[in-house]
Structures are given as C-alpha cells and as structure tokens.
Amino acid sequence: MSDKPLNIGVVLMNLGGPTAEDNLKTFLYNLFSDEDIIKLGGGFFQDKLAKLISGIRSKKIVENYREINYCTKGCTGSKYCFNRQNKVISTCCSPINGLTELQRRTLEKKFRKDFPQHNFKVYTCMRYWLPFADQIMDEVRADGMDHVVLLPLYPQFSWTTSGSSFRDWENIRIKQKDSGKTADWKEYIVKDYYLNNDYIHALNDRINETLDRFDETERNQVHLVFTAHGTPIAEVESGDPYTKQINDTVEAIMDLRGRDKEYWLGFQSRVGPQKWTQPNTEDLVFRLIKYGIKHLIMVPVAFVTDHIETAMELNIELREAIEEEKLHIEKLEVMPGLNDHPLFIKALADETYKMLHHVLDISSLNEEESGLLHEKAAS
C-alpha cells in the first residue's frame, strides 16, 4: 500500500448524446461511422453510409430530442459542453449528458470521502460527442495522474459499447504517442460488472420504487419486462458476451427478489435489415397485453443513465404504439435509470478499488456502508 498521496484518475466512459440541434447530425455520423457498430472496415464506403444514415435519421429524430430536452433551465453537462461555454439554454439536449455529469461529480465526492489522503479525479469520456477521448487524455496528462482506471457505464460488456470505447481510447493513445505525447500513468480496465452485488441491489431498489406507483391490488398483478439494447445475431454468434450477461443480470435480480413476480426480457432499438436478438421489446409488450396482462413495469436493465432509449422509446413511443395498436392496458410504468443511485455509485467505486487493491487499503470501507445502504434500499 502506498503511504504517499497518489494522483488517481477514473475515466467514466459513456455513449454521449447531442447537446443541440446543430450537432445532432454530427453525433449520428460519429455513431454510424464506428466500425464496431457497422462493420464495413472503415474507409470510403463506411464514410458514405454514415453520412447517408445520419442525414436521414437526424431529420426524423430531432423532434424526439426536443421532447426530452434535459437542459430547460441551463446547461447541466460537462465543462466541455458548448452550451455551458456559451451560456445558452439548449432546446435539444439528451439527458445522458447532464446525468453522466451528475454521476461523475457524485462518484468523485465518494472517492474523496473514502480516501481524502489521495487526489482522486473523475473524468467523463463520451464515445460519440463531447468530451472525446483526445480531450480527456490531454486533461489526464496535464493533471499528472499516476494511475488511471477506465470505467465504462456499461455493466455488461459488448464489443459495440465498452469494446468500442476501449479501442478508441487506445487509438488516441497511439496517435498521441506518435506526436510525442507520452502516457506515463499505469492504466487499468474494468471490463464488466454485470453481477456486482451493489449494482444488482440498486436495480432491485429502483424496481421497488416503481412498484410503489401501484396500489396493493395492482402490485399483485404486475409483470416485470426487462429491456436492453438489442444486438445483431451475428455479434452473438461471433462470441460477444453481452446477451448472456444481460440474462445473468436479470436472473440475479429475480433471485434477489425471491422470484416474486412474473418477468420477461425483451430487446429494443434494432436498426437495419439484419437479424437482431429476440423478442423485440415492443412486440413482447403487445403480446403480453393480448394475453390479458394489464399491469407492467418496464425495467431498463442495462441503461444506467437515462437517455433517448429510456426517456423516449420506453416512456413515450411505447405508450403511443400501444394506443396505435388499439390495445388496452391499465397501467404501464417505466423504471427510472440508476443515474446517481447511491448503491450504483458504490458499485462503481468498488469496481475501481478492485483495480487498485495493490495501492489502496480498502479493508475498512465496505461492510458497514454497504449494509446501511442495502437496509435503506430494502425499506
């Protein structure tokens, strides 16, 4: 264990989202030009297809981002956000930006409370919009960090999410090294944490919070519909562990609950003609309603930060689709994302401490705090 103060950087990696209408198309271009998302090997055809898709989709979904705009009173995002820099209020900002910044600040406070003798700093590194990996790597270098932990806000590993962020970070490191910029810190990667005990308890707590929106009679009839981002079948067949890890997370939650509810798992956000993991969440909900199930909780099991796939796809578009199908449901509630839930923040801290066990003494931290948090969640 180190007796001297250490400079420890923790890089939270997330998807990112547009912060204004004028960068929505660029955000989508960055997304669809990623070779881990659409596998065309980069180059001319990848670039052309990304420009085509981003041009078409930006016109279709701009109203969606306006409807879920998170920055109605001013910028809640990072210091890199143009809205914050220019002191403007956006009409088209994804919740993921402000909520990831909230997670960053909350986690940094926990680190500094747990280890006041060390200099912890938490950074946010978005994959498809600001701040990008090159900006954060420059900041980490300027801050003189001794140890850096890459911590994705994706509990389940996929090459299209965490893997893409890790690859991008490494590519930037290589480019900066070629230009004479060194990375002298020791680096660690948290690959996944889909069975982390505090993460599972945090999800269970959010389910219980959502159940409280139902009266006692209704609660006895509630079915849980877990939902996660879908994956092309080709990814699953190539060995991507994401889908299995999603299933393992769901089963761990239901084990914790004593399997007190009927539950289902669906996959959302499919894009393009290729085959995706089934069942599709919307189709699953239609089927359940036709079976006579009238009380549902949608549980976004892998989305730890609310964004368009929870705030729009589940909370607005799914309800509209049910009405358009002329189906009747008594009550459908969408579980909020984990965001800054204290148990989730603790899970992120614990995953970081596991990486740094050789330099930090964590023996006195966990038991009492974890017990109190679990007791609070259970009540």
mmCIF file of C-alpha atoms in Angstrom:
data_model
loop_
_atom_site.group_PDB
_atom_site.id
_atom_site.type_symbol
_atom_site.label_atom_id
_atom_site.label_comp_id
_atom_site.label_asym_id
_atom_site.label_seq_id
_atom_site.Cartn_x
_atom_site.Cartn_y
_atom_site.Cartn_z
ATOM 1 C CA MET A 1 0.000 0.000 0.000
ATOM 2 C CA SER A 2 1.154 3.494 -0.793
ATOM 3 C CA ASP A 3 1.740 5.916 2.089
ATOM 4 C CA LYS A 4 2.361 8.890 -0.162
ATOM 5 C CA PRO A 5 -0.542 10.773 -1.808
ATOM 6 C CA LEU A 6 -1.423 9.325 -5.207
ATOM 7 C CA ASN A 7 -2.969 11.038 -8.196
ATOM 8 C CA ILE A 8 -5.720 8.689 -9.380
ATOM 9 C CA GLY A 9 -7.865 9.349 -12.424
ATOM 10 C CA VAL A 10 -11.097 7.476 -13.162
ATOM 11 C CA VAL A 11 -12.469 7.820 -16.675
ATOM 12 C CA LEU A 12 -16.213 7.202 -16.946
ATOM 13 C CA MET A 13 -16.945 6.044 -20.484
ATOM 14 C CA ASN A 14 -20.393 6.564 -21.952
ATOM 15 C CA LEU A 15 -22.210 6.883 -25.253
ATOM 16 C CA GLY A 16 -22.787 10.615 -25.238
ATOM 17 C CA GLY A 17 -25.625 12.436 -26.931
ATOM 18 C CA PRO A 18 -26.368 15.597 -28.895
ATOM 19 C CA THR A 19 -26.417 18.827 -26.927
ATOM 20 C CA ALA A 20 -28.107 20.988 -29.594
ATOM 21 C CA GLU A 21 -29.817 20.652 -32.954
ATOM 22 C CA ASP A 22 -26.729 21.761 -34.841
ATOM 23 C CA ASN A 23 -24.659 18.803 -33.584
ATOM 24 C CA LEU A 24 -27.298 16.053 -33.840
ATOM 25 C CA LYS A 25 -26.206 15.081 -37.355
ATOM 26 C CA THR A 26 -22.534 15.019 -36.316
ATOM 27 C CA PHE A 27 -23.351 12.864 -33.294
ATOM 28 C CA LEU A 28 -25.165 10.357 -35.538
ATOM 29 C CA TYR A 29 -22.330 10.413 -38.078
ATOM 30 C CA ASN A 30 -19.830 9.594 -35.328
ATOM 31 C CA LEU A 31 -22.079 6.740 -34.213
ATOM 32 C CA PHE A 32 -22.620 5.133 -37.608
ATOM 33 C CA SER A 33 -19.039 5.617 -38.790
ATOM 34 C CA ASP A 34 -17.862 3.475 -35.857
ATOM 35 C CA GLU A 35 -16.605 0.177 -37.282
ATOM 36 C CA ASP A 36 -17.725 -1.601 -34.111
ATOM 37 C CA ILE A 37 -21.331 -0.552 -34.829
ATOM 38 C CA ILE A 38 -21.469 -1.008 -38.604
ATOM 39 C CA LYS A 39 -18.772 -3.358 -39.810
ATOM 40 C CA LEU A 40 -17.672 -2.093 -43.210
ATOM 41 C CA GLY A 41 -13.987 -1.865 -42.367
ATOM 42 C CA GLY A 42 -13.886 1.933 -42.395
ATOM 43 C CA GLY A 43 -12.808 3.894 -45.432
ATOM 44 C CA PHE A 44 -14.871 5.341 -48.283
ATOM 45 C CA PHE A 45 -17.999 3.176 -48.064
ATOM 46 C CA GLN A 46 -18.210 3.447 -44.261
ATOM 47 C CA ASP A 47 -17.969 7.228 -44.530
ATOM 48 C CA LYS A 48 -20.605 7.472 -47.267
ATOM 49 C CA LEU A 49 -23.056 5.214 -45.451
ATOM 50 C CA ALA A 50 -22.569 7.074 -42.168
ATOM 51 C CA LYS A 51 -23.273 10.400 -43.883
ATOM 52 C CA LEU A 52 -26.373 8.973 -45.555
ATOM 53 C CA ILE A 53 -27.830 7.438 -42.384
ATOM 54 C CA SER A 54 -27.037 10.444 -40.189
ATOM 55 C CA GLY A 55 -28.619 12.824 -42.699
ATOM 56 C CA ILE A 56 -31.835 10.807 -42.847
ATOM 57 C CA ARG A 57 -32.134 9.961 -39.148
ATOM 58 C CA SER A 58 -31.299 13.454 -37.877
ATOM 59 C CA LYS A 59 -34.385 14.828 -39.639
ATOM 60 C CA LYS A 60 -36.544 12.051 -38.159
ATOM 61 C CA ILE A 61 -35.461 12.223 -34.538
ATOM 62 C CA VAL A 62 -34.800 15.910 -33.930
ATOM 63 C CA GLU A 63 -38.341 16.262 -32.551
ATOM 64 C CA ASN A 64 -37.670 13.383 -30.153
ATOM 65 C CA TYR A 65 -34.685 15.162 -28.646
ATOM 66 C CA ARG A 66 -36.690 18.368 -28.388
ATOM 67 C CA GLU A 67 -39.380 16.484 -26.475
ATOM 68 C CA ILE A 68 -36.948 15.006 -23.937
ATOM 69 C CA ASN A 69 -34.677 18.075 -23.769
ATOM 70 C CA TYR A 70 -32.883 17.933 -20.420
ATOM 71 C CA CYS A 71 -31.445 21.443 -20.228
ATOM 72 C CA THR A 72 -34.570 23.555 -19.894
ATOM 73 C CA LYS A 73 -33.051 25.932 -17.346
ATOM 74 C CA GLY A 74 -29.429 25.900 -18.467
ATOM 75 C CA CYS A 75 -26.578 23.522 -19.163
ATOM 76 C CA THR A 76 -26.207 20.558 -16.823
ATOM 77 C CA GLY A 77 -23.388 18.929 -18.788
ATOM 78 C CA SER A 78 -19.614 18.950 -18.533
ATOM 79 C CA LYS A 79 -17.285 21.888 -18.895
ATOM 80 C CA TYR A 80 -16.687 20.791 -22.495
ATOM 81 C CA CYS A 81 -20.317 21.418 -23.496
ATOM 82 C CA PHE A 82 -20.740 24.329 -25.914
ATOM 83 C CA ASN A 83 -23.980 25.289 -24.144
ATOM 84 C CA ARG A 84 -22.099 25.757 -20.880
ATOM 85 C CA GLN A 85 -19.227 27.595 -22.558
ATOM 86 C CA ASN A 86 -21.553 29.932 -24.455
ATOM 87 C CA LYS A 87 -24.075 30.283 -21.604
ATOM 88 C CA VAL A 88 -27.020 29.269 -23.761
ATOM 89 C CA ILE A 89 -30.077 27.152 -22.989
ATOM 90 C CA SER A 90 -30.488 24.256 -25.396
ATOM 91 C CA THR A 91 -33.818 23.113 -26.824
ATOM 92 C CA CYS A 92 -32.454 19.744 -27.952
ATOM 93 C CA CYS A 93 -30.118 18.167 -25.384
ATOM 94 C CA SER A 94 -30.047 14.469 -24.477
ATOM 95 C CA PRO A 95 -30.455 13.670 -20.755
ATOM 96 C CA ILE A 96 -27.367 11.460 -20.945
ATOM 97 C CA ASN A 97 -25.093 14.494 -20.873
ATOM 98 C CA GLY A 98 -26.313 16.095 -17.671
ATOM 99 C CA LEU A 99 -26.924 12.780 -15.921
ATOM 100 C CA THR A 100 -23.436 11.465 -16.735
ATOM 101 C CA GLU A 101 -22.010 14.694 -15.340
ATOM 102 C CA LEU A 102 -24.090 14.103 -12.194
ATOM 103 C CA GLN A 103 -22.670 10.572 -11.944
ATOM 104 C CA ARG A 104 -19.154 11.955 -12.416
ATOM 105 C CA ARG A 105 -19.495 14.531 -9.641
ATOM 106 C CA THR A 106 -21.182 12.102 -7.249
ATOM 107 C CA LEU A 107 -18.555 9.413 -7.772
ATOM 108 C CA GLU A 108 -15.727 11.912 -7.317
ATOM 109 C CA LYS A 109 -17.220 13.018 -3.987
ATOM 110 C CA LYS A 110 -17.338 9.399 -2.834
ATOM 111 C CA PHE A 111 -13.707 8.785 -3.761
ATOM 112 C CA ARG A 112 -12.602 11.893 -1.900
ATOM 113 C CA LYS A 113 -14.665 10.924 1.146
ATOM 114 C CA ASP A 114 -13.256 7.378 1.178
ATOM 115 C CA PHE A 115 -9.634 8.395 0.527
ATOM 116 C CA PRO A 116 -9.050 12.043 1.484
ATOM 117 C CA GLN A 117 -5.305 11.385 1.587
ATOM 118 C CA HIS A 118 -5.216 10.753 -2.184
ATOM 119 C CA ASN A 119 -6.066 13.001 -5.114
ATOM 120 C CA PHE A 120 -8.942 11.351 -6.961
ATOM 121 C CA LYS A 121 -10.364 12.974 -10.070
ATOM 122 C CA VAL A 122 -13.188 11.597 -12.213
ATOM 123 C CA TYR A 123 -13.407 12.392 -15.912
ATOM 124 C CA THR A 124 -16.166 11.779 -18.447
ATOM 125 C CA CYS A 125 -15.183 10.407 -21.857
ATOM 126 C CA MET A 126 -18.005 10.172 -24.384
ATOM 127 C CA ARG A 127 -17.734 7.991 -27.458
ATOM 128 C CA TYR A 128 -19.798 9.954 -29.987
ATOM 129 C CA TRP A 129 -19.973 13.513 -28.675
ATOM 130 C CA LEU A 130 -18.044 15.845 -26.374
ATOM 131 C CA PRO A 131 -15.851 15.316 -24.471
ATOM 132 C CA PHE A 132 -13.885 12.954 -26.714
ATOM 133 C CA ALA A 133 -11.007 10.674 -25.755
ATOM 134 C CA ASP A 134 -8.272 13.005 -27.042
ATOM 135 C CA GLN A 135 -9.552 15.873 -24.870
ATOM 136 C CA ILE A 136 -9.718 13.717 -21.756
ATOM 137 C CA MET A 137 -6.329 12.135 -22.364
ATOM 138 C CA ASP A 138 -4.804 15.609 -22.600
ATOM 139 C CA GLU A 139 -6.504 16.572 -19.333
ATOM 140 C CA VAL A 140 -5.332 13.413 -17.572
ATOM 141 C CA ARG A 141 -1.782 14.135 -18.714
ATOM 142 C CA ALA A 142 -1.951 17.770 -17.588
ATOM 143 C CA ASP A 143 -3.217 16.656 -14.170
ATOM 144 C CA GLY A 144 -0.214 14.343 -13.713
ATOM 145 C CA MET A 145 -2.149 11.196 -12.879
ATOM 146 C CA ASP A 146 -0.187 8.208 -11.534
ATOM 147 C CA HIS A 147 -2.962 5.642 -12.033
ATOM 148 C CA VAL A 148 -5.894 5.738 -14.478
ATOM 149 C CA VAL A 149 -8.917 3.417 -14.359
ATOM 150 C CA LEU A 150 -11.123 3.126 -17.448
ATOM 151 C CA LEU A 151 -14.634 2.542 -16.110
ATOM 152 C CA PRO A 152 -17.423 2.120 -18.706
ATOM 153 C CA LEU A 153 -21.009 2.971 -17.814
ATOM 154 C CA TYR A 154 -21.962 -0.304 -19.474
ATOM 155 C CA PRO A 155 -22.243 -3.046 -16.798
ATOM 156 C CA GLN A 156 -22.407 -5.762 -19.466
ATOM 157 C CA PHE A 157 -19.519 -5.980 -21.926
ATOM 158 C CA SER A 158 -20.044 -5.754 -25.669
ATOM 159 C CA TRP A 159 -17.565 -5.044 -28.412
ATOM 160 C CA THR A 160 -20.052 -2.433 -29.681
ATOM 161 C CA THR A 161 -20.116 -0.461 -26.408
ATOM 162 C CA SER A 162 -17.288 -0.867 -23.882
ATOM 163 C CA GLY A 163 -15.103 -2.513 -26.504
ATOM 164 C CA SER A 164 -15.557 0.399 -28.891
ATOM 165 C CA SER A 165 -14.683 2.921 -26.161
ATOM 166 C CA PHE A 166 -11.567 0.969 -25.163
ATOM 167 C CA ARG A 167 -10.455 0.698 -28.786
ATOM 168 C CA ASP A 168 -10.988 4.415 -29.372
ATOM 169 C CA TRP A 169 -9.000 5.283 -26.236
ATOM 170 C CA GLU A 170 -6.125 3.056 -27.351
ATOM 171 C CA ASN A 171 -6.149 4.536 -30.874
ATOM 172 C CA ILE A 172 -5.898 8.038 -29.417
ATOM 173 C CA ARG A 173 -3.053 6.923 -27.159
ATOM 174 C CA ILE A 174 -1.140 5.617 -30.203
ATOM 175 C CA LYS A 175 -1.748 8.811 -32.186
ATOM 176 C CA GLN A 176 -0.630 10.984 -29.304
ATOM 177 C CA LYS A 177 2.469 8.866 -28.744
ATOM 178 C CA ASP A 178 3.365 9.279 -32.424
ATOM 179 C CA SER A 179 3.093 13.046 -31.976
ATOM 180 C CA GLY A 180 5.387 12.989 -28.949
ATOM 181 C CA LYS A 181 2.817 12.938 -26.141
ATOM 182 C CA THR A 182 3.550 10.278 -23.536
ATOM 183 C CA ALA A 183 1.134 8.441 -21.252
ATOM 184 C CA ASP A 184 3.201 7.781 -18.146
ATOM 185 C CA TRP A 185 0.398 6.586 -15.903
ATOM 186 C CA LYS A 186 -0.416 2.985 -15.025
ATOM 187 C CA GLU A 187 -3.702 2.055 -16.650
ATOM 188 C CA TYR A 188 -6.418 -0.414 -15.647
ATOM 189 C CA ILE A 189 -9.599 -1.522 -17.417
ATOM 190 C CA VAL A 190 -12.883 -2.522 -15.760
ATOM 191 C CA LYS A 191 -14.275 -4.875 -18.390
ATOM 192 C CA ASP A 192 -17.717 -5.550 -16.861
ATOM 193 C CA TYR A 193 -19.593 -5.646 -13.552
ATOM 194 C CA TYR A 194 -22.952 -7.148 -14.506
ATOM 195 C CA LEU A 195 -23.163 -9.219 -11.298
ATOM 196 C CA ASN A 196 -21.779 -6.614 -8.908
ATOM 197 C CA ASN A 197 -23.804 -7.016 -5.705
ATOM 198 C CA ASP A 198 -24.481 -3.303 -5.216
ATOM 199 C CA TYR A 199 -25.438 -2.861 -8.880
ATOM 200 C CA ILE A 200 -27.978 -5.696 -8.540
ATOM 201 C CA HIS A 201 -29.349 -4.223 -5.312
ATOM 202 C CA ALA A 202 -29.605 -0.766 -6.904
ATOM 203 C CA LEU A 203 -31.666 -2.167 -9.777
ATOM 204 C CA ASN A 204 -33.876 -4.020 -7.303
ATOM 205 C CA ASP A 205 -34.364 -0.801 -5.330
ATOM 206 C CA ARG A 206 -35.441 1.054 -8.467
ATOM 207 C CA ILE A 207 -37.946 -1.742 -9.216
ATOM 208 C CA ASN A 208 -39.397 -1.370 -5.717
ATOM 209 C CA GLU A 209 -39.641 2.402 -6.139
ATOM 210 C CA THR A 210 -41.610 1.865 -9.338
ATOM 211 C CA LEU A 211 -43.837 -0.761 -7.735
ATOM 212 C CA ASP A 212 -44.847 1.906 -5.214
ATOM 213 C CA ARG A 213 -46.724 3.661 -8.038
ATOM 214 C CA PHE A 214 -49.231 0.772 -7.975
ATOM 215 C CA ASP A 215 -51.804 0.152 -5.250
ATOM 216 C CA GLU A 216 -51.756 -3.141 -3.351
ATOM 217 C CA THR A 217 -54.255 -4.869 -5.638
ATOM 218 C CA GLU A 218 -52.399 -3.757 -8.749
ATOM 219 C CA ARG A 219 -48.993 -4.819 -7.374
ATOM 220 C CA ASN A 220 -50.163 -8.423 -7.203
ATOM 221 C CA GLN A 221 -50.835 -8.311 -10.948
ATOM 222 C CA VAL A 222 -47.644 -6.560 -12.076
ATOM 223 C CA HIS A 223 -45.338 -8.259 -14.560
ATOM 224 C CA LEU A 224 -41.731 -7.062 -14.962
ATOM 225 C CA VAL A 225 -40.493 -6.506 -18.504
ATOM 226 C CA PHE A 226 -36.715 -6.221 -18.501
ATOM 227 C CA THR A 227 -35.418 -4.490 -21.595
ATOM 228 C CA ALA A 228 -31.923 -3.976 -23.000
ATOM 229 C CA HIS A 229 -30.396 -2.696 -26.200
ATOM 230 C CA GLY A 230 -30.587 -5.395 -28.842
ATOM 231 C CA THR A 231 -27.610 -6.955 -30.570
ATOM 232 C CA PRO A 232 -27.302 -8.276 -34.129
ATOM 233 C CA ILE A 233 -27.407 -12.079 -34.073
ATOM 234 C CA ALA A 234 -24.108 -12.056 -35.966
ATOM 235 C CA GLU A 235 -22.483 -10.382 -32.929
ATOM 236 C CA VAL A 236 -23.840 -13.042 -30.587
ATOM 237 C CA GLU A 237 -22.658 -15.835 -32.862
ATOM 238 C CA SER A 238 -19.195 -14.258 -33.056
ATOM 239 C CA GLY A 239 -18.823 -14.618 -29.277
ATOM 240 C CA ASP A 240 -19.966 -11.237 -27.952
ATOM 241 C CA PRO A 241 -20.889 -11.944 -24.289
ATOM 242 C CA TYR A 242 -23.406 -9.102 -23.886
ATOM 243 C CA THR A 243 -26.650 -11.044 -24.360
ATOM 244 C CA LYS A 244 -25.660 -13.804 -21.930
ATOM 245 C CA GLN A 245 -24.558 -11.226 -19.379
ATOM 246 C CA ILE A 246 -27.909 -9.450 -19.701
ATOM 247 C CA ASN A 247 -29.675 -12.743 -18.967
ATOM 248 C CA ASP A 248 -27.376 -13.369 -15.991
ATOM 249 C CA THR A 249 -28.151 -9.901 -14.581
ATOM 250 C CA VAL A 250 -31.901 -10.461 -14.898
ATOM 251 C CA GLU A 251 -31.698 -13.841 -13.176
ATOM 252 C CA ALA A 252 -29.596 -12.369 -10.352
ATOM 253 C CA ILE A 253 -32.208 -9.659 -9.754
ATOM 254 C CA MET A 254 -35.030 -12.180 -9.676
ATOM 255 C CA ASP A 255 -33.039 -14.427 -7.324
ATOM 256 C CA LEU A 256 -32.653 -11.445 -5.003
ATOM 257 C CA ARG A 257 -36.390 -10.803 -5.197
ATOM 258 C CA GLY A 258 -37.238 -14.426 -4.440
ATOM 259 C CA ARG A 259 -38.848 -14.592 -7.902
ATOM 260 C CA ASP A 260 -41.888 -12.757 -6.572
ATOM 261 C CA LYS A 261 -43.105 -11.548 -9.971
ATOM 262 C CA GLU A 262 -43.641 -12.907 -13.425
ATOM 263 C CA TYR A 263 -40.901 -11.495 -15.620
ATOM 264 C CA TRP A 264 -39.856 -11.238 -19.247
ATOM 265 C CA LEU A 265 -36.880 -9.992 -21.237
ATOM 266 C CA GLY A 266 -37.002 -8.045 -24.494
ATOM 267 C CA PHE A 267 -34.532 -6.170 -26.673
ATOM 268 C CA GLN A 268 -35.067 -2.729 -28.175
ATOM 269 C CA SER A 269 -33.502 -0.251 -30.620
ATOM 270 C CA ARG A 270 -32.970 -2.572 -33.583
ATOM 271 C CA VAL A 271 -31.642 -0.855 -36.697
ATOM 272 C CA GLY A 272 -31.361 -2.120 -40.266
ATOM 273 C CA PRO A 273 -32.400 -5.340 -42.020
ATOM 274 C CA GLN A 274 -30.143 -7.831 -40.210
ATOM 275 C CA LYS A 275 -31.488 -10.247 -37.602
ATOM 276 C CA TRP A 276 -31.374 -9.000 -34.006
ATOM 277 C CA THR A 277 -31.809 -10.626 -30.613
ATOM 278 C CA GLN A 278 -35.399 -11.534 -29.845
ATOM 279 C CA PRO A 279 -38.007 -10.872 -28.674
ATOM 280 C CA ASN A 280 -38.272 -7.228 -29.639
ATOM 281 C CA THR A 281 -39.459 -5.262 -26.600
ATOM 282 C CA GLU A 282 -42.387 -3.574 -28.330
ATOM 283 C CA ASP A 283 -43.593 -6.847 -29.855
ATOM 284 C CA LEU A 284 -43.264 -8.539 -26.463
ATOM 285 C CA VAL A 285 -45.399 -5.880 -24.762
ATOM 286 C CA PHE A 286 -48.088 -6.177 -27.463
ATOM 287 C CA ARG A 287 -48.171 -9.939 -26.944
ATOM 288 C CA LEU A 288 -48.427 -9.652 -23.161
ATOM 289 C CA ILE A 289 -51.326 -7.210 -23.416
ATOM 290 C CA LYS A 290 -53.104 -9.555 -25.838
ATOM 291 C CA TYR A 291 -52.582 -12.351 -23.285
ATOM 292 C CA GLY A 292 -54.583 -10.230 -20.825
ATOM 293 C CA ILE A 293 -51.727 -8.752 -18.783
ATOM 294 C CA LYS A 294 -52.698 -5.199 -17.843
ATOM 295 C CA HIS A 295 -50.032 -4.011 -15.365
ATOM 296 C CA LEU A 296 -46.419 -3.730 -16.488
ATOM 297 C CA ILE A 297 -43.167 -2.253 -15.258
ATOM 298 C CA MET A 298 -40.542 -1.643 -17.910
ATOM 299 C CA VAL A 299 -37.110 -2.267 -16.382
ATOM 300 C CA PRO A 300 -34.220 -0.812 -18.459
ATOM 301 C CA VAL A 301 -31.720 -3.282 -17.068
ATOM 302 C CA ALA A 302 -28.587 -2.227 -18.952
ATOM 303 C CA PHE A 303 -29.199 1.525 -19.338
ATOM 304 C CA VAL A 304 -27.631 3.061 -16.222
ATOM 305 C CA THR A 305 -28.067 6.648 -17.460
ATOM 306 C CA ASP A 306 -31.426 7.825 -18.769
ATOM 307 C CA HIS A 307 -31.320 8.914 -22.406
ATOM 308 C CA ILE A 308 -33.365 8.623 -25.601
ATOM 309 C CA GLU A 309 -33.818 4.850 -25.255
ATOM 310 C CA THR A 310 -35.480 5.196 -21.859
ATOM 311 C CA ALA A 311 -36.951 8.705 -21.869
ATOM 312 C CA MET A 312 -38.301 8.474 -25.425
ATOM 313 C CA GLU A 313 -38.513 4.867 -26.663
ATOM 314 C CA LEU A 314 -39.973 3.436 -23.459
ATOM 315 C CA ASN A 315 -41.721 6.324 -21.745
ATOM 316 C CA ILE A 316 -43.299 7.976 -24.795
ATOM 317 C CA GLU A 317 -43.082 5.960 -28.012
ATOM 318 C CA LEU A 318 -44.065 2.634 -26.446
ATOM 319 C CA ARG A 319 -47.205 4.163 -24.954
ATOM 320 C CA GLU A 320 -48.064 5.722 -28.313
ATOM 321 C CA ALA A 321 -47.504 2.413 -30.097
ATOM 322 C CA ILE A 322 -49.877 0.640 -27.687
ATOM 323 C CA GLU A 323 -52.572 3.223 -28.437
ATOM 324 C CA GLU A 324 -51.978 2.960 -32.187
ATOM 325 C CA GLU A 325 -52.454 -0.813 -31.953
ATOM 326 C CA LYS A 326 -55.735 -0.114 -30.126
ATOM 327 C CA LEU A 327 -54.609 -2.268 -27.204
ATOM 328 C CA HIS A 328 -55.824 -1.635 -23.661
ATOM 329 C CA ILE A 329 -53.519 -1.605 -20.663
ATOM 330 C CA GLU A 330 -54.455 -0.476 -17.172
ATOM 331 C CA LYS A 331 -51.038 0.778 -16.085
ATOM 332 C CA LEU A 332 -47.562 0.804 -17.582
ATOM 333 C CA GLU A 333 -44.723 2.390 -15.620
ATOM 334 C CA VAL A 334 -41.105 2.875 -16.700
ATOM 335 C CA MET A 335 -38.423 2.368 -14.068
ATOM 336 C CA PRO A 336 -36.013 5.319 -13.847
ATOM 337 C CA GLY A 337 -32.393 4.652 -14.701
ATOM 338 C CA LEU A 338 -29.869 4.119 -11.926
ATOM 339 C CA ASN A 339 -28.273 7.511 -12.576
ATOM 340 C CA ASP A 340 -26.795 8.631 -9.198
ATOM 341 C CA HIS A 341 -28.394 5.935 -7.019
ATOM 342 C CA PRO A 342 -26.041 5.581 -4.005
ATOM 343 C CA LEU A 343 -25.680 1.823 -4.410
ATOM 344 C CA PHE A 344 -24.777 2.204 -8.065
ATOM 345 C CA ILE A 345 -22.208 4.866 -7.206
ATOM 346 C CA LYS A 346 -20.825 2.471 -4.596
ATOM 347 C CA ALA A 347 -20.677 -0.284 -7.222
ATOM 348 C CA LEU A 348 -18.631 1.983 -9.497
ATOM 349 C CA ALA A 349 -16.305 2.868 -6.620
ATOM 350 C CA ASP A 350 -15.858 -0.768 -5.622
ATOM 351 C CA GLU A 351 -15.014 -1.802 -9.186
ATOM 352 C CA THR A 352 -12.387 0.939 -9.206
ATOM 353 C CA TYR A 353 -10.954 -0.173 -5.851
ATOM 354 C CA LYS A 354 -10.636 -3.748 -7.131
ATOM 355 C CA MET A 355 -8.320 -2.461 -9.848
ATOM 356 C CA LEU A 356 -6.261 -0.508 -7.303
ATOM 357 C CA HIS A 357 -6.180 -3.023 -4.440
ATOM 358 C CA HIS A 358 -2.386 -3.131 -4.558
ATOM 359 C CA VAL A 359 -2.065 0.596 -3.801
ATOM 360 C CA LEU A 360 -5.188 1.308 -1.701
ATOM 361 C CA ASP A 361 -6.199 -0.109 1.671
ATOM 362 C CA ILE A 362 -9.922 -0.766 1.241
ATOM 363 C CA SER A 363 -10.340 -3.152 4.190
ATOM 364 C CA SER A 364 -12.170 -0.635 6.364
ATOM 365 C CA LEU A 365 -14.559 0.730 3.748
ATOM 366 C CA ASN A 366 -17.133 -1.765 2.623
ATOM 367 C CA GLU A 367 -19.061 -3.685 5.218
ATOM 368 C CA GLU A 368 -20.773 -1.018 7.322
ATOM 369 C CA GLU A 369 -21.613 1.316 4.424
ATOM 370 C CA SER A 370 -22.891 -1.467 2.183
ATOM 371 C CA GLY A 371 -25.077 -2.867 4.950
ATOM 372 C CA LEU A 372 -26.652 0.519 5.685
ATOM 373 C CA LEU A 373 -27.345 1.186 2.015
ATOM 374 C CA HIS A 374 -28.895 -2.235 1.464
ATOM 375 C CA GLU A 375 -31.050 -1.766 4.567
ATOM 376 C CA LYS A 376 -32.251 1.604 3.271
ATOM 377 C CA ALA A 377 -32.982 0.141 -0.177
ATOM 378 C CA ALA A 378 -34.955 -2.748 1.326
ATOM 379 C CA SER A 379 -37.121 -0.355 3.362
#
